[in-house]
Short mmCIF file of N, CA and C in Angstrom, two decimals:
data_model
loop_
_atom_site.label_atom_id
_atom_site.label_comp_id
_atom_site.label_asym_id
_atom_site.label_seq_id
_atom_site.Cartn_x
_atom_site.Cartn_y
_atom_site.Cartn_z
N MET H 1405 100.09 96.30 91.90
CA MET H 1405 100.44 97.48 92.68
C MET H 1405 100.72 97.12 94.13
N PHE H 1406 99.99 96.13 94.64
CA PHE H 1406 100.23 95.73 96.01
C PHE H 1406 101.69 95.31 96.18
N ASP H 1407 102.19 94.47 95.27
CA ASP H 1407 103.56 93.99 95.37
C ASP H 1407 104.57 95.13 95.29
N LEU H 1408 104.29 96.12 94.47
CA LEU H 1408 105.19 97.27 94.34
C LEU H 1408 105.29 98.03 95.66
N VAL H 1409 104.16 98.28 96.29
CA VAL H 1409 104.14 99.01 97.57
C VAL H 1409 104.74 98.15 98.68
N ALA H 1410 104.47 96.86 98.66
CA ALA H 1410 104.97 95.96 99.70
C ALA H 1410 106.47 95.72 99.62
N ASP H 1411 107.09 96.03 98.49
CA ASP H 1411 108.53 95.81 98.31
C ASP H 1411 109.32 96.98 98.89
N ILE H 1412 109.20 97.18 100.19
CA ILE H 1412 109.79 98.33 100.85
C ILE H 1412 111.31 98.36 100.78
N GLY H 1413 111.93 97.22 100.63
CA GLY H 1413 113.39 97.16 100.53
C GLY H 1413 113.94 97.85 99.30
N ARG H 1414 113.08 98.18 98.35
CA ARG H 1414 113.52 98.84 97.11
C ARG H 1414 113.10 100.30 97.02
N TYR H 1415 112.54 100.85 98.08
CA TYR H 1415 112.08 102.24 98.06
C TYR H 1415 113.21 103.22 97.71
N ASP H 1416 114.43 102.91 98.15
CA ASP H 1416 115.54 103.83 97.87
C ASP H 1416 115.88 103.88 96.38
N GLU H 1417 115.34 102.97 95.58
CA GLU H 1417 115.58 102.97 94.14
C GLU H 1417 114.71 103.98 93.40
N PHE H 1418 113.60 104.42 94.01
CA PHE H 1418 112.71 105.29 93.25
C PHE H 1418 112.01 106.40 94.03
N LEU H 1419 111.97 106.33 95.33
CA LEU H 1419 111.27 107.38 96.08
C LEU H 1419 112.19 108.57 96.36
N PRO H 1420 111.68 109.79 96.11
CA PRO H 1420 112.50 110.97 96.39
C PRO H 1420 112.83 111.05 97.88
N TRP H 1421 114.01 111.52 98.15
CA TRP H 1421 114.52 111.75 99.50
C TRP H 1421 114.88 110.47 100.27
N VAL H 1422 114.50 109.28 99.78
CA VAL H 1422 114.88 108.05 100.47
C VAL H 1422 116.29 107.68 100.00
N GLN H 1423 117.24 107.77 100.91
CA GLN H 1423 118.64 107.54 100.58
C GLN H 1423 119.07 106.09 100.81
N ALA H 1424 118.42 105.40 101.74
CA ALA H 1424 118.80 104.01 102.01
C ALA H 1424 117.65 103.29 102.69
N MET H 1425 117.58 101.98 102.45
CA MET H 1425 116.61 101.09 103.11
C MET H 1425 117.37 99.89 103.64
N ARG H 1426 116.99 99.43 104.82
CA ARG H 1426 117.58 98.21 105.37
C ARG H 1426 116.48 97.41 106.05
N ILE H 1427 116.33 96.17 105.63
CA ILE H 1427 115.38 95.28 106.27
C ILE H 1427 116.07 94.66 107.48
N ARG H 1428 115.55 94.92 108.65
CA ARG H 1428 116.12 94.36 109.89
C ARG H 1428 115.65 92.93 110.10
N SER H 1429 114.36 92.71 109.86
CA SER H 1429 113.82 91.36 110.03
C SER H 1429 112.59 91.20 109.16
N HIS H 1430 112.31 89.95 108.81
CA HIS H 1430 111.13 89.64 108.00
C HIS H 1430 110.60 88.30 108.53
N GLU H 1431 109.57 88.39 109.34
CA GLU H 1431 108.99 87.20 109.96
C GLU H 1431 107.53 87.09 109.55
N GLY H 1432 107.24 86.14 108.65
CA GLY H 1432 105.87 85.99 108.16
C GLY H 1432 105.45 87.22 107.40
N ASP H 1433 104.36 87.84 107.84
CA ASP H 1433 103.83 89.03 107.18
C ASP H 1433 104.28 90.33 107.83
N VAL H 1434 105.26 90.27 108.73
CA VAL H 1434 105.74 91.46 109.43
C VAL H 1434 107.20 91.73 109.09
N VAL H 1435 107.45 92.94 108.64
CA VAL H 1435 108.80 93.38 108.26
C VAL H 1435 109.18 94.56 109.14
N THR H 1436 110.38 94.52 109.71
CA THR H 1436 110.92 95.67 110.43
C THR H 1436 112.03 96.24 109.57
N ALA H 1437 111.96 97.55 109.30
CA ALA H 1437 112.91 98.16 108.38
C ALA H 1437 113.34 99.54 108.84
N ASP H 1438 114.55 99.92 108.43
CA ASP H 1438 115.07 101.26 108.63
C ASP H 1438 115.03 101.98 107.29
N MET H 1439 114.61 103.24 107.32
CA MET H 1439 114.60 104.09 106.13
C MET H 1439 115.39 105.35 106.47
N VAL H 1440 116.38 105.66 105.65
CA VAL H 1440 117.14 106.90 105.81
C VAL H 1440 116.61 107.89 104.79
N VAL H 1441 116.13 109.03 105.29
CA VAL H 1441 115.56 110.08 104.45
C VAL H 1441 116.45 111.31 104.58
N GLY H 1442 116.75 111.93 103.45
CA GLY H 1442 117.60 113.11 103.49
C GLY H 1442 117.16 114.16 102.49
N PHE H 1443 117.36 115.40 102.88
CA PHE H 1443 117.10 116.53 102.00
C PHE H 1443 118.08 117.62 102.38
N LYS H 1444 118.95 117.97 101.43
CA LYS H 1444 120.01 118.96 101.66
C LYS H 1444 120.84 118.54 102.88
N LEU H 1445 120.86 119.35 103.93
CA LEU H 1445 121.70 119.05 105.09
C LEU H 1445 121.02 118.19 106.14
N VAL H 1446 119.74 117.90 105.96
CA VAL H 1446 118.98 117.13 106.94
C VAL H 1446 118.97 115.66 106.52
N ARG H 1447 119.30 114.79 107.48
CA ARG H 1447 119.29 113.35 107.23
C ARG H 1447 118.77 112.67 108.49
N GLU H 1448 117.72 111.86 108.34
CA GLU H 1448 117.10 111.21 109.50
C GLU H 1448 116.85 109.73 109.19
N ARG H 1449 116.87 108.92 110.24
CA ARG H 1449 116.57 107.49 110.11
C ARG H 1449 115.27 107.19 110.84
N PHE H 1450 114.39 106.47 110.15
CA PHE H 1450 113.12 106.03 110.70
C PHE H 1450 113.16 104.52 110.79
N THR H 1451 112.64 103.96 111.85
CA THR H 1451 112.47 102.52 111.95
C THR H 1451 110.98 102.25 112.09
N SER H 1452 110.48 101.32 111.27
CA SER H 1452 109.05 101.00 111.27
C SER H 1452 108.85 99.51 111.19
N GLN H 1453 107.68 99.10 111.67
CA GLN H 1453 107.24 97.72 111.53
C GLN H 1453 106.07 97.73 110.55
N VAL H 1454 106.20 96.94 109.49
CA VAL H 1454 105.22 96.93 108.41
C VAL H 1454 104.50 95.58 108.42
N THR H 1455 103.18 95.63 108.52
CA THR H 1455 102.37 94.41 108.48
C THR H 1455 101.70 94.33 107.11
N ILE H 1456 101.96 93.23 106.42
CA ILE H 1456 101.49 93.04 105.05
C ILE H 1456 100.36 92.02 105.06
N ASP H 1457 99.18 92.45 104.68
CA ASP H 1457 98.00 91.58 104.61
C ASP H 1457 97.61 91.45 103.13
N ARG H 1458 98.34 90.57 102.43
CA ARG H 1458 98.18 90.38 101.00
C ARG H 1458 96.81 89.84 100.67
N PRO H 1459 96.10 90.38 99.72
CA PRO H 1459 96.36 91.52 98.85
C PRO H 1459 95.59 92.77 99.27
N ARG H 1460 95.13 92.81 100.51
CA ARG H 1460 94.21 93.88 100.93
C ARG H 1460 94.85 95.13 101.50
N SER H 1461 95.86 94.98 102.37
CA SER H 1461 96.33 96.17 103.08
C SER H 1461 97.77 96.05 103.53
N ILE H 1462 98.34 97.22 103.79
CA ILE H 1462 99.68 97.34 104.37
C ILE H 1462 99.56 98.38 105.48
N HIS H 1463 99.99 98.00 106.67
CA HIS H 1463 99.90 98.90 107.83
C HIS H 1463 101.31 99.14 108.37
N VAL H 1464 101.64 100.40 108.64
CA VAL H 1464 102.96 100.78 109.14
C VAL H 1464 102.83 101.29 110.56
N ASP H 1465 103.60 100.67 111.47
CA ASP H 1465 103.71 101.12 112.85
C ASP H 1465 105.09 101.73 113.05
N TYR H 1466 105.12 102.92 113.54
CA TYR H 1466 106.36 103.65 113.77
C TYR H 1466 107.04 103.11 115.02
N ILE H 1467 108.36 102.90 114.94
CA ILE H 1467 109.11 102.43 116.10
C ILE H 1467 110.02 103.52 116.66
N SER H 1468 110.86 104.12 115.78
CA SER H 1468 111.77 105.16 116.27
C SER H 1468 112.19 106.08 115.14
N GLY H 1469 112.72 107.24 115.53
CA GLY H 1469 113.17 108.24 114.58
C GLY H 1469 112.78 109.63 115.07
N PRO H 1470 112.70 110.59 114.15
CA PRO H 1470 112.47 111.98 114.54
C PRO H 1470 111.00 112.35 114.79
N LEU H 1471 110.11 111.37 114.75
CA LEU H 1471 108.70 111.66 114.91
C LEU H 1471 108.22 111.32 116.32
N LYS H 1472 107.14 111.99 116.73
CA LYS H 1472 106.44 111.58 117.95
C LYS H 1472 105.63 110.34 117.64
N TYR H 1473 105.00 110.35 116.45
CA TYR H 1473 104.22 109.19 116.02
C TYR H 1473 104.05 109.23 114.51
N LEU H 1474 103.70 108.09 113.95
CA LEU H 1474 103.38 107.96 112.54
C LEU H 1474 102.36 106.84 112.41
N LYS H 1475 101.28 107.13 111.70
CA LYS H 1475 100.27 106.13 111.38
C LYS H 1475 100.14 106.14 109.86
N ASN H 1476 100.31 104.99 109.25
CA ASN H 1476 100.32 104.92 107.79
C ASN H 1476 99.61 103.64 107.37
N ASP H 1477 98.62 103.78 106.50
CA ASP H 1477 97.87 102.62 106.02
C ASP H 1477 97.64 102.71 104.51
N TRP H 1478 97.75 101.57 103.85
CA TRP H 1478 97.43 101.41 102.44
C TRP H 1478 96.32 100.36 102.35
N ALA H 1479 95.27 100.64 101.58
CA ALA H 1479 94.22 99.65 101.33
C ALA H 1479 94.05 99.52 99.82
N PHE H 1480 93.95 98.29 99.34
CA PHE H 1480 93.87 98.00 97.91
C PHE H 1480 92.57 97.26 97.63
N LYS H 1481 91.89 97.65 96.55
CA LYS H 1481 90.71 96.90 96.13
C LYS H 1481 90.61 96.96 94.61
N PRO H 1482 90.06 95.92 94.01
CA PRO H 1482 89.93 95.89 92.55
C PRO H 1482 89.11 97.08 92.06
N ALA H 1483 89.55 97.66 90.94
CA ALA H 1483 88.83 98.79 90.34
C ALA H 1483 87.96 98.28 89.20
N PRO H 1484 86.82 98.93 88.98
CA PRO H 1484 85.99 98.55 87.84
C PRO H 1484 86.80 98.68 86.54
N GLY H 1485 86.74 97.69 85.71
CA GLY H 1485 87.47 97.73 84.45
C GLY H 1485 88.92 97.30 84.55
N GLY H 1486 89.35 96.82 85.69
CA GLY H 1486 90.73 96.37 85.86
C GLY H 1486 91.53 97.33 86.71
N GLY H 1487 92.71 96.93 87.05
CA GLY H 1487 93.56 97.74 87.91
C GLY H 1487 93.10 97.67 89.36
N CYS H 1488 93.48 98.67 90.13
CA CYS H 1488 93.06 98.69 91.53
C CYS H 1488 92.91 100.12 92.02
N GLU H 1489 92.12 100.27 93.05
CA GLU H 1489 91.99 101.53 93.76
C GLU H 1489 92.82 101.43 95.03
N ILE H 1490 93.51 102.51 95.32
CA ILE H 1490 94.37 102.54 96.50
C ILE H 1490 93.90 103.67 97.40
N ASP H 1491 93.68 103.32 98.66
CA ASP H 1491 93.36 104.31 99.67
C ASP H 1491 94.59 104.40 100.57
N PHE H 1492 95.17 105.58 100.67
CA PHE H 1492 96.39 105.78 101.44
C PHE H 1492 96.12 106.83 102.50
N SER H 1493 96.51 106.55 103.72
CA SER H 1493 96.38 107.55 104.78
C SER H 1493 97.67 107.62 105.57
N VAL H 1494 98.00 108.83 105.97
CA VAL H 1494 99.19 109.03 106.79
C VAL H 1494 98.89 110.14 107.80
N ASP H 1495 99.33 109.93 109.01
CA ASP H 1495 99.18 110.92 110.08
C ASP H 1495 100.48 110.88 110.87
N PHE H 1496 101.07 112.04 111.13
CA PHE H 1496 102.34 112.07 111.83
C PHE H 1496 102.53 113.38 112.56
N GLU H 1497 103.48 113.38 113.49
CA GLU H 1497 103.89 114.59 114.17
C GLU H 1497 105.38 114.46 114.48
N PHE H 1498 106.14 115.50 114.15
CA PHE H 1498 107.57 115.53 114.45
C PHE H 1498 107.81 115.86 115.91
N LYS H 1499 108.91 115.37 116.46
CA LYS H 1499 109.34 115.75 117.80
C LYS H 1499 109.85 117.20 117.78
N ASN H 1500 110.57 117.54 116.70
CA ASN H 1500 111.18 118.85 116.54
C ASN H 1500 110.17 119.80 115.87
N LYS H 1501 109.83 120.88 116.55
CA LYS H 1501 108.82 121.82 116.02
C LYS H 1501 109.28 122.51 114.73
N MET H 1502 110.61 122.70 114.56
CA MET H 1502 111.11 123.30 113.33
C MET H 1502 110.81 122.36 112.14
N PHE H 1503 111.08 121.08 112.31
CA PHE H 1503 110.76 120.11 111.26
C PHE H 1503 109.26 120.09 111.00
N GLU H 1504 108.49 120.22 112.05
CA GLU H 1504 107.03 120.22 111.92
C GLU H 1504 106.56 121.38 111.04
N ARG H 1505 107.11 122.56 111.28
CA ARG H 1505 106.74 123.72 110.46
C ARG H 1505 107.17 123.53 109.00
N LEU H 1506 108.39 123.04 108.80
CA LEU H 1506 108.87 122.79 107.44
C LEU H 1506 108.00 121.76 106.74
N ALA H 1507 107.66 120.69 107.43
CA ALA H 1507 106.81 119.65 106.84
C ALA H 1507 105.46 120.22 106.45
N GLY H 1508 104.91 121.08 107.27
CA GLY H 1508 103.62 121.69 106.97
C GLY H 1508 103.67 122.55 105.72
N MET H 1509 104.80 123.24 105.51
CA MET H 1509 104.94 124.11 104.35
C MET H 1509 105.05 123.32 103.04
N PHE H 1510 105.65 122.13 103.11
CA PHE H 1510 105.95 121.38 101.90
C PHE H 1510 105.17 120.08 101.78
N PHE H 1511 104.22 119.84 102.68
CA PHE H 1511 103.54 118.55 102.74
C PHE H 1511 102.87 118.17 101.43
N HIS H 1512 102.07 119.07 100.86
CA HIS H 1512 101.32 118.73 99.65
C HIS H 1512 102.23 118.50 98.45
N GLU H 1513 103.27 119.31 98.32
CA GLU H 1513 104.22 119.11 97.22
C GLU H 1513 104.97 117.79 97.39
N ALA H 1514 105.39 117.49 98.60
CA ALA H 1514 106.08 116.22 98.86
C ALA H 1514 105.16 115.04 98.57
N PHE H 1515 103.90 115.16 98.96
CA PHE H 1515 102.94 114.10 98.70
C PHE H 1515 102.79 113.85 97.19
N LYS H 1516 102.67 114.93 96.42
CA LYS H 1516 102.53 114.79 94.97
C LYS H 1516 103.76 114.13 94.36
N ARG H 1517 104.95 114.48 94.85
CA ARG H 1517 106.18 113.86 94.32
C ARG H 1517 106.25 112.37 94.67
N MET H 1518 105.79 112.01 95.86
CA MET H 1518 105.80 110.60 96.25
C MET H 1518 104.82 109.81 95.38
N VAL H 1519 103.62 110.35 95.16
CA VAL H 1519 102.63 109.68 94.31
C VAL H 1519 103.19 109.51 92.90
N SER H 1520 103.80 110.57 92.37
CA SER H 1520 104.39 110.50 91.03
C SER H 1520 105.48 109.44 90.96
N ALA H 1521 106.26 109.31 92.02
CA ALA H 1521 107.32 108.30 92.05
C ALA H 1521 106.73 106.89 92.02
N PHE H 1522 105.65 106.65 92.76
CA PHE H 1522 105.00 105.34 92.72
C PHE H 1522 104.39 105.08 91.34
N GLU H 1523 103.79 106.11 90.72
CA GLU H 1523 103.22 105.95 89.38
C GLU H 1523 104.31 105.61 88.37
N ALA H 1524 105.43 106.33 88.43
CA ALA H 1524 106.54 106.07 87.50
C ALA H 1524 107.11 104.67 87.72
N ARG H 1525 107.23 104.26 88.96
CA ARG H 1525 107.74 102.91 89.25
C ARG H 1525 106.78 101.85 88.71
N ALA H 1526 105.48 102.07 88.87
CA ALA H 1526 104.49 101.12 88.35
C ALA H 1526 104.59 101.04 86.83
N ALA H 1527 104.76 102.17 86.16
CA ALA H 1527 104.89 102.16 84.70
C ALA H 1527 106.16 101.43 84.28
N ALA H 1528 107.25 101.61 85.03
CA ALA H 1528 108.51 100.93 84.71
C ALA H 1528 108.41 99.43 84.94
N VAL H 1529 107.73 99.02 85.99
CA VAL H 1529 107.64 97.60 86.34
C VAL H 1529 106.56 96.88 85.53
N TYR H 1530 105.39 97.51 85.39
CA TYR H 1530 104.24 96.84 84.77
C TYR H 1530 103.91 97.34 83.37
N GLY H 1531 104.58 98.40 82.93
CA GLY H 1531 104.27 98.99 81.63
C GLY H 1531 103.27 100.11 81.81
N PRO H 1532 103.20 101.00 80.80
CA PRO H 1532 102.28 102.14 80.92
C PRO H 1532 100.83 101.67 80.96
N ALA H 1533 100.02 102.43 81.68
CA ALA H 1533 98.59 102.12 81.79
C ALA H 1533 97.94 102.30 80.42
N GLU H 1534 96.96 101.44 80.12
CA GLU H 1534 96.25 101.53 78.84
C GLU H 1534 95.14 102.55 78.90
N THR H 1535 94.72 102.91 80.10
CA THR H 1535 93.68 103.92 80.26
C THR H 1535 94.29 105.14 80.92
N ALA H 1536 93.53 106.19 80.96
CA ALA H 1536 94.01 107.42 81.58
C ALA H 1536 94.38 107.18 83.04
N ALA H 1537 95.45 107.80 83.46
CA ALA H 1537 95.89 107.66 84.84
C ALA H 1537 94.85 108.28 85.77
N PRO H 1538 94.67 107.70 86.95
CA PRO H 1538 93.70 108.26 87.89
C PRO H 1538 94.18 109.61 88.42
N GLU H 1539 93.24 110.38 88.86
CA GLU H 1539 93.58 111.65 89.47
C GLU H 1539 93.79 111.41 90.96
N PHE H 1540 94.95 111.83 91.45
CA PHE H 1540 95.24 111.69 92.85
C PHE H 1540 94.94 113.00 93.55
N ILE H 1541 94.29 112.91 94.68
CA ILE H 1541 93.93 114.09 95.45
C ILE H 1541 94.77 114.09 96.70
N ALA H 1542 95.52 115.14 96.90
CA ALA H 1542 96.36 115.24 98.08
C ALA H 1542 95.48 115.27 99.31
N PRO H 1543 95.93 114.62 100.38
CA PRO H 1543 95.12 114.61 101.61
C PRO H 1543 94.96 116.02 102.16
N SER H 1544 93.85 116.26 102.79
CA SER H 1544 93.59 117.59 103.34
C SER H 1544 94.23 117.76 104.71
N ALA H 1545 94.61 116.65 105.34
CA ALA H 1545 95.19 116.75 106.66
C ALA H 1545 96.58 117.37 106.58
N GLN H 1546 96.87 118.24 107.48
CA GLN H 1546 98.18 118.85 107.60
C GLN H 1546 98.84 118.27 108.85
N PRO H 1547 100.18 118.21 108.85
CA PRO H 1547 100.83 117.82 110.11
C PRO H 1547 100.40 118.77 111.22
N ILE H 1548 100.31 118.28 112.40
CA ILE H 1548 99.88 119.09 113.54
C ILE H 1548 100.94 120.12 113.88
N PRO H 1549 100.61 121.40 113.93
CA PRO H 1549 101.62 122.44 114.23
C PRO H 1549 102.07 122.39 115.68
#
């Protein structure tokens, strides 16, 4: 799962709303990438610096785009009985208050779709899980109004 999440250059192949990915640079464990996200008439480009600490964590630092800030972390640890547990956190605020309100209205649904996309990608890459899929709990944090 770590490798699947760390392969950010392929996000446009399976994540909803991600229309394009471009790796600007890859130096050691640090990747700088552009992500183009679109929904209907809205299309935005985000640039982030991703630090990959194999196999424990992935940290995303926001560089530019429509946000005031973005903090994003993934932590991986072995799960009892095989597989892994993933702790994911994201905190962000849009520069545009209209986008902020829209994000707040659809945040939980968007989160569920993103989780489902990662689960489907994992099943396609690694095969279906032999045990019941874990229950994912949407974060309680809302974007700041």
